[in-house]
Short mmCIF file of C-alpha atoms in Angstrom, two decimals:
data_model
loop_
_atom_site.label_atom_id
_atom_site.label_comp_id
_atom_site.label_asym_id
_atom_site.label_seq_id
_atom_site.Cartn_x
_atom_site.Cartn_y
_atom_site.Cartn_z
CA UNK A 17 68.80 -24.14 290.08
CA UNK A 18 68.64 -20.70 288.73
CA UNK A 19 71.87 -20.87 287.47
CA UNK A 20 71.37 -24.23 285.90
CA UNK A 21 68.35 -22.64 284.10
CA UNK A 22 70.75 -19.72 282.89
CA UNK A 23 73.17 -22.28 281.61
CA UNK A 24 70.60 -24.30 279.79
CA UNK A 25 69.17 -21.28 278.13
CA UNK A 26 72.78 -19.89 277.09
CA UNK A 27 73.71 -23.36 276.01
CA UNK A 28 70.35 -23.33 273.91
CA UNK A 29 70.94 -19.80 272.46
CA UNK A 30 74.40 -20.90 271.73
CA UNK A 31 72.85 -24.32 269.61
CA UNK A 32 70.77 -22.17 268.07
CA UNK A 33 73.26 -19.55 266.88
CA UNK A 34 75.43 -22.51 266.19
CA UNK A 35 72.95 -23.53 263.85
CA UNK A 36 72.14 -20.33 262.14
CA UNK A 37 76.04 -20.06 261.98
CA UNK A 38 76.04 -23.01 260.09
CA UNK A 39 73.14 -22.39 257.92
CA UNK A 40 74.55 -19.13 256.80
CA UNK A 41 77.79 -20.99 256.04
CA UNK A 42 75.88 -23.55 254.28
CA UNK A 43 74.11 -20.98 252.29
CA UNK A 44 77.22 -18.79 251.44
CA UNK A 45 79.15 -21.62 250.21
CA UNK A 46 76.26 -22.47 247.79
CA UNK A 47 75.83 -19.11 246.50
CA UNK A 48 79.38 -19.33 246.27
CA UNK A 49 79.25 -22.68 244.11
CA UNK A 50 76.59 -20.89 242.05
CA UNK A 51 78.69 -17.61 241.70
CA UNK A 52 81.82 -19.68 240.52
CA UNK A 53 80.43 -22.03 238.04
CA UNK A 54 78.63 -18.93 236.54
CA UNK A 55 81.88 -17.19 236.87
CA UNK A 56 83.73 -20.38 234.99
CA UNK A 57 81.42 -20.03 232.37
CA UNK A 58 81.82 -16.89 231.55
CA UNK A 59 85.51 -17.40 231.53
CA UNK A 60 84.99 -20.46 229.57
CA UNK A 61 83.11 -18.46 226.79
CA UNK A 62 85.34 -14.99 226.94
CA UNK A 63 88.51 -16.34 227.25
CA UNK A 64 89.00 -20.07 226.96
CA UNK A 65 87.00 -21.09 224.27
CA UNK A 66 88.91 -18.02 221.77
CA UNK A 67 91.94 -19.38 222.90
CA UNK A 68 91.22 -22.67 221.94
CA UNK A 69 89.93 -21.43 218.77
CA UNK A 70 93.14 -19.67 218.02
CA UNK A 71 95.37 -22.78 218.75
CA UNK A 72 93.29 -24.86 216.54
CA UNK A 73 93.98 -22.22 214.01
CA UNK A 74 97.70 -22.14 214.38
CA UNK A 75 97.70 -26.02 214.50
CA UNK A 76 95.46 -26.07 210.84
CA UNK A 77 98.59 -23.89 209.58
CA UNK A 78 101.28 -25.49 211.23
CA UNK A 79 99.80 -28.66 209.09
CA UNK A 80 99.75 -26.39 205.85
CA UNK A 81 95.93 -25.67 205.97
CA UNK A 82 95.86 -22.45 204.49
CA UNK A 83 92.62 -22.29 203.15
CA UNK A 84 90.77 -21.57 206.36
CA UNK A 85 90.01 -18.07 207.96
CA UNK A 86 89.50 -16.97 211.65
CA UNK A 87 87.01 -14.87 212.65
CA UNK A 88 86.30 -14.15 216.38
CA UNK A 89 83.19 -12.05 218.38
CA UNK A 90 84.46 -10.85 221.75
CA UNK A 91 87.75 -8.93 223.02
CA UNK A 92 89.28 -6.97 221.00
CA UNK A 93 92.64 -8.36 221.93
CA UNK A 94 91.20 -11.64 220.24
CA UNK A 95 89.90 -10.20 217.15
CA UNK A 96 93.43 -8.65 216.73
CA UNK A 97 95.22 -11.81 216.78
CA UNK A 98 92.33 -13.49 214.61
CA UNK A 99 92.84 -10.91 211.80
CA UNK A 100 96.88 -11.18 212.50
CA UNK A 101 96.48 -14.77 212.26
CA UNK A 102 94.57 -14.71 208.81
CA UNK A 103 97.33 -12.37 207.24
CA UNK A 104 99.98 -14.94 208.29
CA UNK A 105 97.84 -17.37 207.13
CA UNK A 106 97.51 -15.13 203.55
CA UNK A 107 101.47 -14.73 203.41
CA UNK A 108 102.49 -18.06 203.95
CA UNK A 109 99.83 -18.83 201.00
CA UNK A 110 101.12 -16.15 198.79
CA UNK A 111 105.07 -17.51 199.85
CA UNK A 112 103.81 -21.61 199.00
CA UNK A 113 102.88 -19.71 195.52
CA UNK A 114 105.81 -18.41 194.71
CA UNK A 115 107.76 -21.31 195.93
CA UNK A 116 105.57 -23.45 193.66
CA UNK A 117 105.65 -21.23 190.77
CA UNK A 118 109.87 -21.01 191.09
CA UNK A 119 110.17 -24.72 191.53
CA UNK A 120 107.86 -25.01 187.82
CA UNK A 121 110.35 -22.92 186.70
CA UNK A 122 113.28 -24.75 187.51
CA UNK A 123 111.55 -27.98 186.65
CA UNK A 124 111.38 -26.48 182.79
CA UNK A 125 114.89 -25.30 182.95
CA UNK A 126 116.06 -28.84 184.40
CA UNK A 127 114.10 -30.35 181.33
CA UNK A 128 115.79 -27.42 178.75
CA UNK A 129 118.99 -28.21 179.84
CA UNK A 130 118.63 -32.23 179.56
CA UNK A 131 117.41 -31.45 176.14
CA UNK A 132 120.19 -29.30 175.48
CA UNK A 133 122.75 -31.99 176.99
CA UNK A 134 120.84 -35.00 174.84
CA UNK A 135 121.52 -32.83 171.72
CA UNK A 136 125.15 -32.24 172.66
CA UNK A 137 125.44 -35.64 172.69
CA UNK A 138 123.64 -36.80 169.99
CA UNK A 139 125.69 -34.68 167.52
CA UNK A 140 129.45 -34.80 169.56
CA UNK A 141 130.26 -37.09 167.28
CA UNK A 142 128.41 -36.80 164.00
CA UNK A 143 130.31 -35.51 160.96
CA UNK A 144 126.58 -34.63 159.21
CA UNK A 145 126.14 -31.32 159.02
CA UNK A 146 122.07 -31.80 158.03
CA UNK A 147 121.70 -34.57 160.91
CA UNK A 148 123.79 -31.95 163.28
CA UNK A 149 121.75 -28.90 161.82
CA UNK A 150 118.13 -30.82 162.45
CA UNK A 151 119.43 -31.63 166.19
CA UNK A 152 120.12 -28.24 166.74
CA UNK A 153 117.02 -26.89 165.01
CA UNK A 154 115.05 -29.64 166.80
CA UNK A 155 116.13 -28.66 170.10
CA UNK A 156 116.04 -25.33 169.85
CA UNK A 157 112.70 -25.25 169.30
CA UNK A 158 112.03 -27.95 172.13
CA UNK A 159 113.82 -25.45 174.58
CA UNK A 160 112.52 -22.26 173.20
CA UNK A 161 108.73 -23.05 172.64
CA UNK A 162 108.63 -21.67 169.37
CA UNK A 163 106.91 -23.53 166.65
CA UNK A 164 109.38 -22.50 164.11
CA UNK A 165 113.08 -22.01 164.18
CA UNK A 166 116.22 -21.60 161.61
CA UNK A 167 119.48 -22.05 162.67
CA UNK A 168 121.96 -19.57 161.01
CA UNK A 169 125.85 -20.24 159.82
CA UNK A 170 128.99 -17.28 159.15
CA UNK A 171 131.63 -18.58 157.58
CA UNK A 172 134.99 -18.43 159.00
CA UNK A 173 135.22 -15.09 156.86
CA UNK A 174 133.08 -13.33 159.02
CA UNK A 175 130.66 -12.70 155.97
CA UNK A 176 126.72 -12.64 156.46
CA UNK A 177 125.03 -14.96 158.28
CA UNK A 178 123.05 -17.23 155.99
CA UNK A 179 119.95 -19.59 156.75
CA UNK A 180 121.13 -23.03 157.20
CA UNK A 181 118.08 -25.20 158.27
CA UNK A 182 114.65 -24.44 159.64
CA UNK A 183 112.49 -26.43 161.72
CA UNK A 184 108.37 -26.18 161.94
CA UNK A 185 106.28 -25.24 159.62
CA UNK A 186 107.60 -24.88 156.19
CA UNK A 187 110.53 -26.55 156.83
CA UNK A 188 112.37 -29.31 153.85
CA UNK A 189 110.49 -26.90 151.23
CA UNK A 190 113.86 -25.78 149.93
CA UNK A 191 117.65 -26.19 150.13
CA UNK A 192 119.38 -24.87 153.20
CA UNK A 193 118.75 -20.92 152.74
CA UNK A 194 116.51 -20.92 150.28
CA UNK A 195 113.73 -18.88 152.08
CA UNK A 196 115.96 -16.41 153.88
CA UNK A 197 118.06 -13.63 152.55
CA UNK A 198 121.36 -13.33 154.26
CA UNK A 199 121.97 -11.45 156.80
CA UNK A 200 125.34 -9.04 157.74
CA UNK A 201 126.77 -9.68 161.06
CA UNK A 202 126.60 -6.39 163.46
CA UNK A 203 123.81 -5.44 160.97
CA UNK A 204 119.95 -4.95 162.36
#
């Protein structure tokens, strides 16, 4: 009977231990729980959410928004490849300028030379020196810009260059010439 007792008290001691066992497992895994989803959110706010931020940034200028800056608080490592992002971001603008700004440029040489070709054409064939002069005169100052412009003839002796028809104002006030002195080739 004694030894029964003995049993019955170890087996209770060993219920009881079971249970405190337990308990402290019970509590350890909840602090646990508590220390990782404190632990996540930190994470989430240090590291994930930056990241995020930066591939939303690269996406914006992998669609050609340029316009948009990135700024982050936090590591430095992330406010590094903010700023390196915004001067990417600044060079590919200031490349898209240039682009633009050459491609005007060809656009106005592409419209110069159909002017020039339109002219060829309209005076290949013409026998009129005055119709072939105000072609010339016209589209020279189409191409040019200029407001004003006189086309100049040599004669097969090489002599001076004279004033053969101007275009803009003042022009058809006068005979070919008329309001130009000639001018020596090589000369000036």
């Amino acid at each position: 009977e004694r030894l029964a007792a003995h049993r019955d008290s170890l087996q209770s001691r060993e219920g009881v231990a079971l249970a405190v066992g337990l308990a402290v497992v019970v509590a350890l895994g909840a602090a646990l729980v508590v220390v990782m989803t404190r632990q996540r959110r930190a994470l989430r706010a240090v590291v994930v959410d930056p990241v995020a931020r930066i591939v939303a940034a690269t996406e914006a200028i992998a669609r050609g928004d340029l316009n948009s800056s990135l700024s982050l608080d936090g590591a430095s490592e992330f406010r590094r490849i903010a700023a390196s992002i915004d001067l990417m971001r600044g060079a590919l603008g200031a490349a898209r300028d240039r682009q633009d700004a050459a491609q005007e440029r060809i656009e106005a040489q592409a419209r110069q030379l159909h002017d020039i070709l339109a002219m060829s054409r309209e005076i290949a064939g013409s026998l009129n020196l005055h119709h072939v002069l105000e072609a010339v005169g016209g589209c020279a100052a189409r191409v040019s810009g200029f407001t004003r412009v006189t086309v100049w003839l040599a004669g097969d002796d090489g002599g001076p260059l004279v004033s053969a028809h101007t275009t803009g104002p003042g022009d058809g006030t006068g005979p070919p010439g008329a309001d130009a002195a000639p001018v020596e080739i090589g000369v000036g």
